[in-house]
Amino acid sequence: MDLGSGTVSVFSISVLMVITALIILIFTIKKGYIKDLKKGAMIPFEEDEPVGEPTDQLFKESDNESD
């Protein structure tokens, strides 16, 4: 079985990507970024845009509609 340089380089890059992902995962766990995900998910919501109520509209109704 002849392993070409292309096969070896693709395998090497794949292993490097997996190792990098594991390092990032370990770093985020140690820093505590994954402890309270729900708190981070609620950041975009405020009084103007409460949780569970869609406020975005594709077509806004004009104030002076002429039918």
PDB file of C-alpha atoms in Angstrom:
ATOM      1  CA  MET A   1       0.000   0.000   0.000  1.00  0.00           C
ATOM      2  CA  ASP A   2       1.513   3.251  -1.103  1.00  0.00           C
ATOM      3  CA  LEU A   3       0.613   6.330   0.937  1.00  0.00           C
ATOM      4  CA  GLY A   4       0.999   9.400  -1.155  1.00  0.00           C
ATOM      5  CA  SER A   5       2.095  12.710   0.289  1.00  0.00           C
ATOM      6  CA  GLY A   6      -1.431  14.019  -0.248  1.00  0.00           C
ATOM      7  CA  THR A   7      -2.960  11.363   1.998  1.00  0.00           C
ATOM      8  CA  VAL A   8      -0.404  11.986   4.726  1.00  0.00           C
ATOM      9  CA  SER A   9      -0.884  15.754   4.590  1.00  0.00           C
ATOM     10  CA  VAL A  10      -4.697  15.485   4.713  1.00  0.00           C
ATOM     11  CA  PHE A  11      -4.447  13.124   7.692  1.00  0.00           C
ATOM     12  CA  SER A  12      -1.953  15.447   9.416  1.00  0.00           C
ATOM     13  CA  ILE A  13      -4.187  18.478   8.914  1.00  0.00           C
ATOM     14  CA  SER A  14      -7.197  16.539  10.233  1.00  0.00           C
ATOM     15  CA  VAL A  15      -5.314  15.478  13.365  1.00  0.00           C
ATOM     16  CA  LEU A  16      -4.075  19.036  13.887  1.00  0.00           C
ATOM     17  CA  MET A  17      -7.639  20.406  13.605  1.00  0.00           C
ATOM     18  CA  VAL A  18      -8.957  17.885  16.159  1.00  0.00           C
ATOM     19  CA  ILE A  19      -6.130  18.697  18.593  1.00  0.00           C
ATOM     20  CA  THR A  20      -6.788  22.437  18.170  1.00  0.00           C
ATOM     21  CA  ALA A  21     -10.518  21.966  18.834  1.00  0.00           C
ATOM     22  CA  LEU A  22      -9.770  19.957  21.987  1.00  0.00           C
ATOM     23  CA  ILE A  23      -7.347  22.613  23.243  1.00  0.00           C
ATOM     24  CA  ILE A  24      -9.977  25.330  22.704  1.00  0.00           C
ATOM     25  CA  LEU A  25     -12.626  23.204  24.456  1.00  0.00           C
ATOM     26  CA  ILE A  26     -10.364  22.589  27.466  1.00  0.00           C
ATOM     27  CA  PHE A  27      -9.469  26.293  27.632  1.00  0.00           C
ATOM     28  CA  THR A  28     -13.122  27.380  27.636  1.00  0.00           C
ATOM     29  CA  ILE A  29     -14.018  24.839  30.325  1.00  0.00           C
ATOM     30  CA  LYS A  30     -11.134  25.998  32.549  1.00  0.00           C
ATOM     31  CA  LYS A  31     -12.038  29.683  32.098  1.00  0.00           C
ATOM     32  CA  GLY A  32     -15.669  28.970  33.007  1.00  0.00           C
ATOM     33  CA  TYR A  33     -17.250  30.082  29.755  1.00  0.00           C
ATOM     34  CA  ILE A  34     -19.395  26.937  29.561  1.00  0.00           C
ATOM     35  CA  LYS A  35     -20.733  27.003  33.149  1.00  0.00           C
ATOM     36  CA  ASP A  36     -23.689  29.331  32.624  1.00  0.00           C
ATOM     37  CA  LEU A  37     -24.735  29.213  28.983  1.00  0.00           C
ATOM     38  CA  LYS A  38     -28.291  30.349  29.707  1.00  0.00           C
ATOM     39  CA  LYS A  39     -27.033  33.680  31.098  1.00  0.00           C
ATOM     40  CA  GLY A  40     -25.139  34.395  27.881  1.00  0.00           C
ATOM     41  CA  ALA A  41     -28.133  33.427  25.775  1.00  0.00           C
ATOM     42  CA  MET A  42     -30.286  36.059  27.489  1.00  0.00           C
ATOM     43  CA  ILE A  43     -27.926  38.976  26.748  1.00  0.00           C
ATOM     44  CA  PRO A  44     -29.768  40.182  23.585  1.00  0.00           C
ATOM     45  CA  PHE A  45     -33.105  40.462  25.378  1.00  0.00           C
ATOM     46  CA  GLU A  46     -34.080  43.700  27.131  1.00  0.00           C
ATOM     47  CA  GLU A  47     -37.258  45.580  28.050  1.00  0.00           C
ATOM     48  CA  ASP A  48     -37.780  46.635  24.417  1.00  0.00           C
ATOM     49  CA  GLU A  49     -37.460  43.042  23.211  1.00  0.00           C
ATOM     50  CA  PRO A  50     -38.685  40.620  25.895  1.00  0.00           C
ATOM     51  CA  VAL A  51     -38.039  36.876  25.797  1.00  0.00           C
ATOM     52  CA  GLY A  52     -40.546  34.923  23.741  1.00  0.00           C
ATOM     53  CA  GLU A  53     -42.154  37.887  21.980  1.00  0.00           C
ATOM     54  CA  PRO A  54     -41.069  38.460  18.370  1.00  0.00           C
ATOM     55  CA  THR A  55     -40.596  42.161  17.692  1.00  0.00           C
ATOM     56  CA  ASP A  56     -39.010  42.085  14.238  1.00  0.00           C
ATOM     57  CA  GLN A  57     -41.278  42.579  11.254  1.00  0.00           C
ATOM     58  CA  LEU A  58     -40.567  42.043   7.602  1.00  0.00           C
ATOM     59  CA  PHE A  59     -43.078  44.668   6.486  1.00  0.00           C
ATOM     60  CA  LYS A  60     -43.833  47.475   8.909  1.00  0.00           C
ATOM     61  CA  GLU A  61     -47.265  49.027   8.798  1.00  0.00           C
ATOM     62  CA  SER A  62     -47.240  52.726   8.039  1.00  0.00           C
ATOM     63  CA  ASP A  63     -49.095  55.150  10.290  1.00  0.00           C
ATOM     64  CA  ASN A  64     -51.074  56.775   7.498  1.00  0.00           C
ATOM     65  CA  GLU A  65     -52.376  53.898   5.413  1.00  0.00           C
ATOM     66  CA  SER A  66     -54.483  54.863   2.443  1.00  0.00           C
ATOM     67  CA  ASP A  67     -56.806  52.032   1.364  1.00  0.00           C
TER      68      ASP A  67
END
